[in-house]
Short mmCIF file of C-alpha atoms and ligand atoms in Angstrom, two decimals:
data_model
loop_
_atom_site.label_atom_id
_atom_site.label_comp_id
_atom_site.label_asym_id
_atom_site.label_seq_id
_atom_site.Cartn_x
_atom_site.Cartn_y
_atom_site.Cartn_z
CA UNK A 1 -8.73 36.92 -108.82
CA UNK A 2 -6.77 35.97 -105.74
CA UNK A 3 -3.91 38.36 -105.15
CA UNK A 4 -1.54 38.49 -102.24
CA UNK A 5 -3.66 41.02 -100.29
CA UNK A 6 -6.72 38.70 -100.41
CA UNK A 7 -4.58 35.84 -99.26
CA UNK A 8 -3.10 37.85 -96.40
CA UNK A 9 -6.60 38.96 -95.40
CA UNK A 10 -7.99 35.45 -95.00
CA UNK A 11 -4.76 34.14 -93.52
CA UNK A 12 -4.98 36.66 -90.70
CA UNK A 13 -8.56 35.71 -89.90
CA UNK A 14 -7.91 31.98 -89.38
CA UNK A 15 -7.45 29.79 -86.32
CA UNK A 16 -6.50 27.01 -88.75
CA UNK A 17 -4.27 27.25 -91.79
CA UNK A 18 -4.46 28.43 -95.37
CA UNK A 19 -2.68 26.05 -97.74
CA UNK A 20 -1.74 27.21 -101.23
CA UNK A 21 -0.51 25.19 -104.24
CA UNK A 22 3.04 24.04 -103.74
CA UNK A 23 2.90 24.37 -99.94
CA UNK A 24 3.30 21.48 -97.53
CA UNK A 25 0.01 19.62 -97.10
CA UNK A 26 -1.54 20.86 -100.36
CA UNK A 27 -1.36 17.55 -102.22
CA UNK A 28 -2.55 15.60 -99.19
CA UNK A 29 -5.54 17.91 -98.80
CA UNK A 30 -6.66 17.60 -102.42
CA UNK A 31 -6.23 13.80 -102.54
CA UNK A 32 -9.46 12.00 -101.85
CA UNK A 33 -10.67 8.41 -101.68
CA UNK A 34 -11.08 8.00 -105.45
CA UNK A 35 -7.61 8.20 -107.03
CA UNK A 36 -9.19 9.31 -110.34
CA UNK A 37 -9.83 12.73 -108.77
CA UNK A 38 -6.91 15.04 -109.54
CA UNK A 39 -8.22 18.60 -109.16
CA UNK A 40 -6.22 21.61 -108.02
CA UNK A 41 -8.02 24.11 -105.76
CA UNK A 42 -6.62 27.64 -105.73
CA UNK A 43 -6.63 27.54 -101.94
CA UNK A 44 -7.41 25.11 -99.16
CA UNK A 45 -8.72 26.44 -95.87
CA UNK A 46 -7.96 23.95 -93.10
CA UNK A 47 -10.72 25.06 -90.74
CA UNK A 48 -10.11 24.75 -87.00
CA UNK A 49 -13.18 26.64 -85.75
CA UNK A 50 -16.67 27.75 -86.70
CA UNK A 51 -15.14 31.20 -87.26
CA UNK A 52 -12.80 29.70 -89.86
CA UNK A 53 -15.73 28.16 -91.71
CA UNK A 54 -17.49 31.53 -91.73
CA UNK A 55 -14.30 33.22 -93.00
CA UNK A 56 -13.85 30.61 -95.71
CA UNK A 57 -17.43 30.96 -96.99
CA UNK A 58 -17.18 34.77 -97.03
CA UNK A 59 -13.81 34.65 -98.79
CA UNK A 60 -15.05 32.27 -101.46
CA UNK A 61 -17.98 34.60 -102.13
CA UNK A 62 -15.87 37.77 -102.12
CA UNK A 63 -13.38 36.25 -104.54
CA UNK A 64 -16.05 34.48 -106.56
CA UNK A 65 -14.32 31.13 -106.09
CA UNK A 66 -16.15 27.84 -106.45
CA UNK A 67 -16.58 26.35 -102.98
CA UNK A 68 -15.96 22.68 -102.14
CA UNK A 69 -16.53 21.12 -98.71
CA UNK A 70 -14.39 18.23 -97.55
CA UNK A 71 -15.03 15.98 -94.60
CA UNK A 72 -13.94 12.36 -95.20
CA UNK A 73 -13.31 12.86 -98.93
CA UNK A 74 -15.40 9.80 -99.82
CA UNK A 75 -17.74 11.37 -102.33
CA UNK A 76 -17.56 8.73 -105.04
CA UNK A 77 -16.57 11.30 -107.67
CA UNK A 78 -14.63 13.63 -105.37
CA UNK A 79 -17.19 16.44 -105.24
CA UNK A 80 -15.35 18.03 -102.31
CA UNK A 81 -12.45 19.20 -104.48
CA UNK A 82 -13.08 22.29 -106.65
CA UNK A 83 -10.83 22.86 -109.64
CA UNK A 84 -9.34 26.37 -109.20
CA UNK A 85 -11.74 27.00 -106.31
CA UNK A 86 -11.62 27.25 -102.52
CA UNK A 87 -11.74 23.99 -100.63
CA UNK A 88 -12.99 24.01 -97.06
CA UNK A 89 -11.13 21.18 -95.38
CA UNK A 90 -13.07 20.39 -92.22
CA UNK A 91 -10.80 17.61 -90.96
CA UNK A 92 -9.08 19.69 -88.24
CA UNK A 93 -12.59 19.90 -86.75
CA UNK A 94 -12.72 16.18 -86.05
CA UNK A 95 -13.57 16.14 -82.33
CA UNK A 96 -16.21 14.02 -80.61
CA UNK A 97 -17.65 14.76 -77.16
CA UNK A 98 -19.83 12.20 -75.37
CA UNK A 99 -22.31 12.38 -72.51
CA UNK A 100 -22.79 8.70 -71.62
CA UNK A 101 -25.54 9.44 -69.11
CA UNK A 102 -27.75 11.40 -71.48
CA UNK A 103 -26.59 9.14 -74.34
CA UNK A 104 -25.61 12.01 -76.61
CA UNK A 105 -22.55 12.71 -78.79
CA UNK A 106 -21.54 16.08 -80.23
CA UNK A 107 -19.48 15.50 -83.35
CA UNK A 108 -17.64 18.21 -85.25
CA UNK A 109 -18.32 18.58 -88.96
CA UNK A 110 -14.99 17.15 -90.11
CA UNK A 111 -14.98 13.96 -88.02
CA UNK A 112 -14.52 10.52 -89.51
CA UNK A 113 -16.78 7.61 -88.54
CA UNK A 114 -13.90 5.88 -86.75
CA UNK A 115 -13.55 8.77 -84.30
CA UNK A 116 -17.27 8.68 -83.50
CA UNK A 117 -17.34 4.89 -83.05
CA UNK A 118 -14.21 4.86 -80.89
CA UNK A 119 -15.37 7.55 -78.49
CA UNK A 120 -18.87 6.17 -77.93
CA UNK A 121 -17.82 2.51 -77.69
CA UNK A 122 -15.89 3.32 -74.52
CA UNK A 123 -19.34 3.28 -72.91
CA UNK A 124 -20.80 0.39 -74.94
CA UNK A 125 -22.81 2.97 -76.89
CA UNK A 126 -23.11 3.66 -80.62
CA UNK A 127 -25.25 5.30 -83.22
CA UNK A 128 -25.73 4.08 -86.78
CA UNK A 129 -22.59 4.73 -88.84
CA UNK A 130 -21.33 3.39 -92.18
CA UNK A 131 -19.20 0.31 -92.76
CA UNK A 132 -15.79 1.90 -93.45
CA UNK A 133 -14.21 3.89 -90.63
CA UNK A 134 -12.39 6.45 -92.79
CA UNK A 135 -15.68 7.72 -94.28
CA UNK A 136 -16.72 11.20 -93.13
CA UNK A 137 -19.56 11.71 -90.65
CA UNK A 138 -20.39 14.88 -92.63
CA UNK A 139 -21.25 13.55 -96.08
CA UNK A 140 -22.61 10.25 -94.79
CA UNK A 141 -25.07 11.78 -92.30
CA UNK A 142 -26.31 14.55 -94.59
CA UNK A 143 -27.19 12.01 -97.31
CA UNK A 144 -28.81 9.49 -94.93
CA UNK A 145 -26.26 7.10 -93.45
CA UNK A 146 -26.71 3.35 -93.72
CA UNK A 147 -24.91 0.97 -91.39
CA UNK A 148 -25.14 -2.25 -89.42
CA UNK A 149 -27.30 -0.60 -86.72
CA UNK A 150 -29.84 1.00 -89.05
CA UNK A 151 -32.40 -1.82 -88.90
CA UNK A 152 -32.40 -1.47 -85.10
CA UNK A 153 -32.08 2.30 -84.65
CA UNK A 154 -32.72 3.98 -88.00
CA UNK A 155 -30.34 5.69 -90.38
CA UNK A 156 -27.58 7.98 -89.15
CA UNK A 157 -29.70 11.01 -90.09
CA UNK A 158 -32.60 9.59 -88.05
CA UNK A 159 -30.39 9.81 -84.99
CA UNK A 160 -29.48 13.48 -85.33
CA UNK A 161 -30.94 15.65 -82.56
CA UNK A 162 -29.55 18.94 -83.83
CA UNK A 163 -27.23 20.50 -86.40
CA UNK A 164 -25.14 23.66 -86.19
CA UNK A 165 -24.62 25.07 -89.67
CA UNK A 166 -22.87 27.96 -91.41
CA UNK A 167 -25.05 29.41 -94.16
CA UNK A 168 -24.08 30.79 -97.56
CA UNK A 169 -24.14 34.29 -95.99
CA UNK A 170 -21.77 33.22 -93.24
CA UNK A 171 -24.41 33.14 -90.50
CA UNK A 172 -24.42 30.40 -87.87
CA UNK A 173 -27.80 28.70 -87.39
CA UNK A 174 -29.11 25.71 -85.52
CA UNK A 175 -31.63 23.17 -86.73
CA UNK A 176 -33.63 20.71 -84.63
CA UNK A 177 -37.26 19.67 -84.28
CA UNK A 178 -37.94 23.05 -82.63
CA UNK A 179 -35.36 25.40 -84.25
CA UNK A 180 -35.55 25.87 -88.03
CA UNK A 181 -37.59 22.65 -88.33
CA UNK A 182 -37.77 22.82 -92.13
CA UNK A 183 -33.97 23.01 -92.34
CA UNK A 184 -33.81 20.10 -89.89
CA UNK A 185 -36.05 18.17 -92.30
CA UNK A 186 -33.81 18.98 -95.29
CA UNK A 187 -30.46 18.30 -93.63
CA UNK A 188 -31.58 14.74 -92.93
CA UNK A 189 -31.04 13.37 -96.44
CA UNK A 190 -30.69 16.51 -98.56
CA UNK A 191 -26.88 16.39 -98.62
CA UNK A 192 -24.56 19.39 -98.39
CA UNK A 193 -26.95 21.68 -100.28
CA UNK A 194 -27.88 24.12 -97.53
CA UNK A 195 -24.68 25.03 -95.71
CA UNK A 196 -21.68 23.67 -93.87
CA UNK A 197 -22.51 21.68 -90.78
CA UNK A 198 -19.98 22.36 -88.05
CA UNK A 199 -21.55 20.13 -85.40
CA UNK A 200 -23.93 17.16 -85.30
CA UNK A 201 -25.64 16.15 -82.07
CA UNK A 202 -26.45 12.42 -82.09
CA UNK A 203 -28.62 10.13 -80.02
CA UNK A 204 -26.70 7.05 -78.80
CA UNK A 205 -27.89 3.53 -78.04
CA UNK A 206 -26.66 0.82 -75.67
CA UNK A 207 -25.46 -1.67 -78.30
CA UNK A 208 -22.71 -3.35 -76.28
CA UNK A 209 -19.42 -4.12 -77.97
CA UNK A 210 -20.01 -7.46 -79.70
CA UNK A 211 -20.98 -8.60 -83.18
CA UNK A 212 -21.23 -11.67 -85.39
CA UNK A 213 -20.56 -12.06 -89.11
CA UNK A 214 -21.66 -15.13 -91.07
CA UNK A 215 -20.86 -15.67 -94.71
CA UNK A 216 -21.49 -18.65 -97.01
CA UNK A 217 -19.72 -18.98 -100.36
CA UNK A 218 -21.32 -20.52 -103.43
CA UNK A 219 -20.04 -21.10 -106.95
CA UNK A 220 -21.98 -19.04 -109.49
CA UNK A 221 -23.79 -22.04 -110.97
CA UNK A 222 -25.27 -23.04 -107.57
CA UNK A 223 -26.08 -19.56 -106.36
CA UNK A 224 -29.58 -18.93 -107.71
CA UNK A 225 -31.53 -21.22 -105.35
CA UNK A 226 -29.32 -20.14 -102.46
CA UNK A 227 -30.02 -16.44 -103.05
CA UNK A 228 -33.75 -17.13 -103.38
CA UNK A 229 -33.72 -18.83 -99.98
CA UNK A 230 -31.54 -16.00 -98.56
CA UNK A 231 -34.07 -13.41 -99.82
CA UNK A 232 -36.98 -15.31 -98.24
CA UNK A 233 -35.15 -15.70 -94.94
CA UNK A 234 -34.39 -11.96 -94.91
CA UNK A 235 -38.12 -11.22 -94.71
CA UNK A 236 -38.20 -12.95 -91.30
CA UNK A 237 -34.84 -11.78 -89.98
CA UNK A 238 -34.59 -10.07 -86.59
CA UNK A 239 -33.58 -6.42 -86.66
CA UNK A 240 -30.15 -7.16 -85.21
CA UNK A 241 -29.35 -8.97 -88.47
CA UNK A 242 -28.50 -7.11 -91.68
CA UNK A 243 -28.46 -9.50 -94.60
CA UNK A 244 -25.64 -9.15 -97.12
CA UNK A 245 -24.82 -10.77 -100.46
CA UNK A 246 -22.19 -10.16 -103.09
CA UNK A 247 -20.54 -11.45 -106.23
CA UNK A 248 -16.84 -10.71 -106.15
CA UNK A 249 -14.48 -10.05 -109.02
CA UNK A 250 -13.54 -13.74 -108.55
CA UNK A 251 -17.07 -14.79 -109.60
CA UNK A 252 -17.83 -16.35 -106.22
CA UNK A 253 -21.15 -15.56 -104.57
CA UNK A 254 -21.28 -14.82 -100.86
CA UNK A 255 -24.47 -14.62 -98.81
CA UNK A 256 -24.92 -14.13 -95.10
CA UNK A 257 -25.58 -11.48 -92.48
CA UNK A 258 -24.00 -9.12 -90.00
CA UNK A 259 -25.35 -9.12 -86.44
CA UNK A 260 -24.80 -6.45 -83.81
CA UNK A 261 -25.57 -7.61 -80.28
CA UNK A 262 -25.21 -10.89 -78.41
CA UNK A 263 -23.44 -13.24 -80.84
CA UNK A 264 -25.10 -16.23 -79.14
CA UNK A 265 -28.48 -14.98 -80.34
CA UNK A 266 -27.10 -14.32 -83.80
CA UNK A 267 -25.89 -17.89 -83.99
CA UNK A 268 -29.50 -19.06 -83.78
CA UNK A 269 -29.78 -18.00 -87.43
CA UNK A 270 -26.91 -20.22 -88.56
CA UNK A 271 -28.87 -23.48 -89.09
CA UNK A 272 -31.20 -21.69 -91.52
CA UNK A 273 -28.23 -20.08 -93.24
CA UNK A 274 -26.57 -23.47 -93.65
CA UNK A 275 -29.76 -24.73 -95.26
CA UNK A 276 -29.57 -22.07 -98.00
CA UNK A 277 -27.83 -24.51 -100.33
CA UNK A 278 -24.52 -26.33 -100.58
CA UNK A 279 -21.89 -23.68 -99.82
CA UNK A 280 -18.23 -24.38 -100.61
CA UNK A 281 -17.27 -22.64 -97.40
CA UNK A 282 -18.65 -21.11 -94.26
CA UNK A 283 -17.10 -18.23 -92.36
CA UNK A 284 -18.42 -17.26 -88.95
CA UNK A 285 -16.57 -14.65 -86.93
CA UNK A 286 -17.19 -12.73 -83.72
CA UNK A 287 -15.44 -9.39 -84.12
CA UNK A 288 -15.91 -6.62 -81.61
CA UNK A 289 -18.20 -3.88 -82.87
CA UNK A 290 -15.15 -1.65 -83.44
CA UNK A 291 -13.40 -4.39 -85.43
CA UNK A 292 -16.54 -4.89 -87.49
CA UNK A 293 -16.58 -1.19 -88.30
CA UNK A 294 -13.02 -1.42 -89.67
CA UNK A 295 -13.22 -4.75 -91.48
CA UNK A 296 -13.34 -3.19 -94.94
CA UNK A 297 -10.97 -0.30 -94.25
CA UNK A 298 -8.04 -1.64 -96.25
CA UNK A 299 -9.94 -3.10 -99.20
CA UNK A 300 -11.65 0.29 -99.40
CA UNK A 301 -8.34 2.16 -99.09
CA UNK A 302 -7.41 5.40 -100.80
CA UNK A 303 -5.04 4.62 -103.66
CA UNK A 304 -7.29 2.98 -106.27
CA UNK A 305 -9.27 4.31 -109.19
CA UNK A 306 -12.96 3.80 -108.48
CA UNK A 307 -16.37 3.85 -110.09
CA UNK A 308 -19.67 2.99 -108.39
CA UNK A 309 -23.27 2.64 -109.47
CA UNK A 310 -26.19 2.01 -107.13
CA UNK A 311 -29.88 1.24 -107.01
CA UNK A 312 -32.52 0.92 -104.38
CA UNK A 313 -34.53 -2.26 -104.93
CA UNK A 314 -38.07 -2.30 -103.54
CA UNK A 315 -38.33 -6.02 -104.30
CA UNK A 316 -36.00 -8.79 -105.42
CA UNK A 317 -37.92 -11.17 -107.69
CA UNK A 318 -36.21 -14.23 -109.14
CA UNK A 319 -35.52 -12.41 -112.40
CA UNK A 320 -33.65 -9.71 -110.46
CA UNK A 321 -31.56 -12.36 -108.72
CA UNK A 322 -30.62 -13.74 -112.14
CA UNK A 323 -29.70 -10.22 -113.34
CA UNK A 324 -27.66 -9.65 -110.17
CA UNK A 325 -25.69 -12.83 -110.83
CA UNK A 326 -25.21 -12.11 -114.57
CA UNK A 327 -23.57 -8.72 -113.86
CA UNK A 328 -23.87 -7.62 -117.47
CA UNK A 329 -20.99 -9.87 -118.42
CA UNK A 330 -20.04 -9.67 -122.08
CA UNK A 331 -17.91 -12.32 -123.81
CA UNK A 332 -14.21 -11.95 -123.00
CA UNK A 333 -14.77 -9.54 -120.10
CA UNK A 334 -11.93 -9.29 -117.62
CA UNK A 335 -11.71 -7.17 -114.50
CA UNK A 336 -15.37 -7.33 -113.58
CA UNK A 337 -16.73 -5.10 -110.82
CA UNK A 338 -18.03 -6.57 -107.60
CA UNK A 339 -21.73 -6.24 -106.87
CA UNK A 340 -23.32 -6.31 -103.46
CA UNK A 341 -26.60 -6.10 -101.59
CA UNK A 342 -27.35 -4.84 -98.09
CA UNK A 343 -30.79 -5.21 -96.50
CA UNK A 344 -32.89 -2.25 -95.37
CA UNK A 345 -36.18 -2.52 -93.45
CA UNK A 346 -36.72 -2.58 -89.70
CA UNK A 347 -36.35 0.82 -88.02
CA UNK A 348 -35.48 2.51 -91.34
CA UNK A 349 -38.99 1.79 -92.59
CA UNK A 350 -40.65 2.69 -89.26
CA UNK A 351 -39.92 6.39 -89.85
CA UNK A 352 -42.71 8.07 -91.82
CA UNK A 353 -41.60 9.03 -95.33
CA UNK A 354 -42.37 12.73 -94.78
CA UNK A 355 -40.27 12.96 -91.62
CA UNK A 356 -37.04 13.77 -93.48
CA UNK A 357 -35.69 14.55 -96.94
CA UNK A 358 -34.21 11.04 -97.11
CA UNK A 359 -36.42 8.97 -99.42
CA UNK A 360 -37.18 5.38 -100.42
CA UNK A 361 -37.56 4.02 -96.92
CA UNK A 362 -39.48 1.04 -98.29
CA UNK A 363 -36.27 -0.27 -99.87
CA UNK A 364 -35.73 -4.00 -99.48
CA UNK A 365 -32.07 -4.10 -100.61
CA UNK A 366 -29.51 -1.51 -101.58
CA UNK A 367 -27.47 -2.60 -104.60
CA UNK A 368 -23.96 -1.26 -105.19
CA UNK A 369 -21.73 -2.09 -108.12
CA UNK A 370 -18.12 -1.16 -107.34
CA UNK A 371 -15.20 -1.17 -109.76
CA UNK A 372 -11.62 -0.78 -108.53
CA UNK A 373 -8.48 -0.68 -110.64
CA UNK A 374 -5.12 1.08 -110.86
CA UNK A 375 -4.23 1.78 -114.51
CA UNK A 376 -5.67 4.94 -116.11
CA UNK A 377 -5.62 3.07 -119.44
CA UNK A 378 -8.37 0.81 -118.06
CA UNK A 379 -10.74 3.63 -117.11
CA UNK A 380 -13.09 3.18 -120.04
CA UNK A 381 -13.43 -0.60 -119.90
CA UNK A 382 -13.79 -0.71 -116.12
CA UNK A 383 -16.43 1.99 -116.05
CA UNK A 384 -18.22 0.39 -119.00
CA UNK A 385 -18.35 -2.97 -117.21
CA UNK A 386 -19.76 -1.33 -114.07
CA UNK A 387 -22.42 0.51 -116.09
CA UNK A 388 -23.45 -2.73 -117.81
CA UNK A 389 -23.70 -4.62 -114.51
CA UNK A 390 -25.84 -1.88 -112.94
CA UNK A 391 -27.99 -1.59 -116.09
CA UNK A 392 -29.04 -5.25 -115.59
CA UNK A 393 -30.73 -4.27 -112.31
CA UNK A 394 -32.22 -1.02 -113.63
CA UNK A 395 -35.63 -2.59 -114.42
CA UNK A 396 -36.02 -3.51 -110.73
CA UNK A 397 -34.78 -0.21 -109.30
CA UNK A 398 -37.19 1.92 -107.30
CA UNK A 399 -34.74 4.78 -106.70
CA UNK A 400 -31.17 5.51 -105.71
CA UNK A 401 -29.22 6.46 -102.60
CA UNK A 402 -27.88 9.99 -102.97
CA UNK A 403 -24.59 9.05 -101.26
CA UNK A 404 -23.87 6.37 -103.84
CA UNK A 405 -24.53 8.56 -106.87
CA UNK A 406 -21.52 9.29 -109.03
CA UNK A 407 -21.77 10.98 -112.44
CA UNK A 408 -25.56 10.79 -112.99
CA UNK A 409 -26.10 14.56 -112.59
CA UNK A 410 -29.67 15.89 -112.36
CA UNK A 411 -31.10 12.52 -113.38
CA UNK A 412 -29.46 10.97 -110.31
CA UNK A 413 -30.98 13.59 -108.05
CA UNK A 414 -34.42 12.76 -109.49
CA UNK A 415 -33.78 9.09 -108.66
CA UNK A 416 -32.81 9.98 -105.08
CA UNK A 417 -35.89 12.12 -104.33
CA UNK A 418 -39.45 11.68 -105.61
CA UNK A 419 -40.98 14.83 -107.17
CA UNK A 420 -42.79 16.03 -104.01
CA UNK A 421 -39.61 15.86 -101.93
CA UNK A 422 -37.54 17.49 -104.64
CA UNK A 423 -40.01 20.39 -104.79
CA UNK A 424 -39.85 20.83 -101.01
CA UNK A 425 -36.03 20.67 -101.10
CA UNK A 426 -36.03 23.32 -103.84
CA UNK A 427 -38.10 25.68 -101.66
CA UNK A 428 -35.60 25.15 -98.84
CA UNK A 429 -32.70 25.73 -101.20
CA UNK A 430 -34.27 29.01 -102.35
CA UNK A 431 -34.49 30.10 -98.72
CA UNK A 432 -30.98 29.13 -97.62
CA UNK A 433 -28.82 29.20 -100.74
CA UNK A 434 -30.55 31.08 -103.58
CA UNK A 435 -27.24 31.66 -105.40
CA UNK A 436 -26.25 28.00 -105.22
CA UNK A 437 -22.98 28.67 -103.43
CA UNK A 438 -23.12 25.05 -102.29
CA UNK A 439 -23.37 23.31 -105.64
CA UNK A 440 -20.49 20.82 -105.53
CA UNK A 441 -22.80 18.08 -104.32
CA UNK A 442 -25.72 16.15 -105.78
CA UNK A 443 -27.28 19.46 -106.42
CA UNK A 444 -30.74 20.72 -105.57
CA UNK A 445 -30.90 23.69 -107.93
CA UNK A 446 -32.60 26.84 -106.67
CA UNK A 447 -35.49 28.01 -108.80
CA UNK A 448 -39.12 27.21 -109.37
CA UNK A 449 -40.23 24.31 -107.14
C1 FAD B 1 -15.44 3.32 -99.07
C2 FAD B 1 -16.81 3.88 -98.88
C3 FAD B 1 -17.69 3.27 -98.01
C4 FAD B 1 -18.97 3.79 -97.83
N1 FAD B 1 -19.81 3.17 -96.97
C5 FAD B 1 -21.02 3.70 -96.73
C6 FAD B 1 -21.89 3.13 -95.77
O1 FAD B 1 -21.59 2.10 -95.16
N2 FAD B 1 -23.09 3.73 -95.54
C7 FAD B 1 -23.47 4.85 -96.21
O2 FAD B 1 -24.55 5.35 -95.96
N3 FAD B 1 -22.67 5.41 -97.14
C8 FAD B 1 -21.46 4.87 -97.41
N4 FAD B 1 -20.65 5.43 -98.35
C9 FAD B 1 -21.13 6.60 -99.09
C10 FAD B 1 -20.81 7.87 -98.30
O3 FAD B 1 -21.88 8.10 -97.40
C11 FAD B 1 -20.67 9.07 -99.24
O4 FAD B 1 -19.63 8.84 -100.12
C12 FAD B 1 -20.47 10.36 -98.45
O5 FAD B 1 -20.64 11.45 -99.31
C13 FAD B 1 -19.09 10.43 -97.84
O6 FAD B 1 -18.97 11.52 -97.01
P1 FAD B 1 -17.53 12.17 -96.76
O7 FAD B 1 -17.72 13.22 -95.75
O8 FAD B 1 -16.52 11.11 -96.52
O9 FAD B 1 -17.22 12.75 -98.21
P2 FAD B 1 -16.71 14.16 -98.75
O10 FAD B 1 -16.24 13.87 -100.11
O11 FAD B 1 -15.78 14.81 -97.81
O12 FAD B 1 -18.03 14.99 -98.80
C14 FAD B 1 -19.03 14.67 -99.73
C15 FAD B 1 -20.00 15.83 -99.82
O13 FAD B 1 -20.71 15.92 -98.60
C16 FAD B 1 -20.89 17.26 -98.23
N5 FAD B 1 -20.34 17.45 -96.89
C17 FAD B 1 -19.44 16.68 -96.24
N6 FAD B 1 -19.28 17.12 -94.99
C18 FAD B 1 -20.08 18.19 -94.84
C19 FAD B 1 -20.38 19.07 -93.77
N7 FAD B 1 -19.82 18.93 -92.56
N8 FAD B 1 -21.27 20.08 -93.99
C20 FAD B 1 -21.87 20.22 -95.19
N9 FAD B 1 -21.62 19.43 -96.24
C21 FAD B 1 -20.74 18.41 -96.05
C22 FAD B 1 -20.30 18.10 -99.32
O14 FAD B 1 -21.32 18.44 -100.22
C23 FAD B 1 -19.33 17.17 -100.00
O15 FAD B 1 -19.19 17.46 -101.37
C24 FAD B 1 -19.37 4.94 -98.55
C25 FAD B 1 -18.50 5.54 -99.45
C26 FAD B 1 -17.23 5.02 -99.62
C27 FAD B 1 -16.31 5.65 -100.60
#
């Protein structure tokens, strides 16, 4: 039990702040991206230093409190927030330091993608980061990290040079190719299973500051041939281009690509895009790279109820295109989820499969089905519609992205990692967290590998 002497003890050890229920900042700290998540930790430790993270881990263990780790709060099902537990809120550790000459960035464990992008773009540099700037560097990198630069430079985790991590025993360790190399392997895709990362060291690339987005809109009944042609064109696309397609809640189909680099070169793809079919509209824009990275920030804002399902697709045969367009629609359905595809390949697939815990590098497209609504009374129907849409693509799925898992539990973890990788991750878990202190994640259970 937490009594006042325990609370005083941790309070006195902190550079940051302890926030208890009812105190200022408590509700803000426990609110995450998905508005369905309404859990009440017994205490929130707003960590301002590595020492605070150590103190928080030790306190959680001494008091036998379930431990949650929050960076951006974008876990689809709000795994960062423990009911009645201790939440480590890393956001006060949100700093980014850049060495433009060596092309390196040191990013604290609670930083958001926007902070990373902003600091490195001052020098025309970047590393792969996700598509919404209020996502956390922490969760995104540890699960893999897909973004508009991944086909050129690999996933976010492929660009990590070193990690600094607090273990379940409160020790501070480093992991790189030469220090704790097995931990370095596991932290690149294995999620938050092994400890709390307080600093990521990233490799940066000279990407410039410009981008191009092209999008063609088709009515549903004309979309099949267009998506076939889009799929075939993707196979020949330069690495600067990441192909995208979606069906919105409005039933309109959008296909196109995002380009990072010289927009003039990206425009060379437009004639072939225009030949995909007979679009009802064309949208071509030249945002700066920073604008591109924020384009979806408001539509992906924090106040909605959310449910996602995802698949990795190793191929996209015509039958899968038809299933993608059908979206599991049942008669009389309203409030359908949106479904989308983002192309993998390029530098993601160049990395040997055994190099990191991240799996399914041979993915052709990542599929995400995303439902968004506001009324709790609609929870069941909205989630049911999303499950039906994703079930249509299940026969074509070759795996899943751990960062897009929601409520799949152990079955989801088996989809994210093939058996050999899961066994290796289990051995690592046994070494670093045999008591499963870090279990509010897509959990690698300790035990027999
Ligand atoms: C709107 C939105 C857009 C997204 N876009 C992309 C995208 O473009 N590309 C992509 O790859 N993914 C994307 N994702 C998925 C995203 O990578 C995951 O949701 C990820 O878990 C978010 O990390 P977070 O730090 O924001 O989440 P949090 O909820 O804060 O953390 C999630 C989990 O990560 C672990 N964790 C976080 N930080 C640390 C740390 N420093 N040390 C140890 N463990 C930690 C903990 O286990 C925690 O439970 C998106 C998600 C959302 C909601």
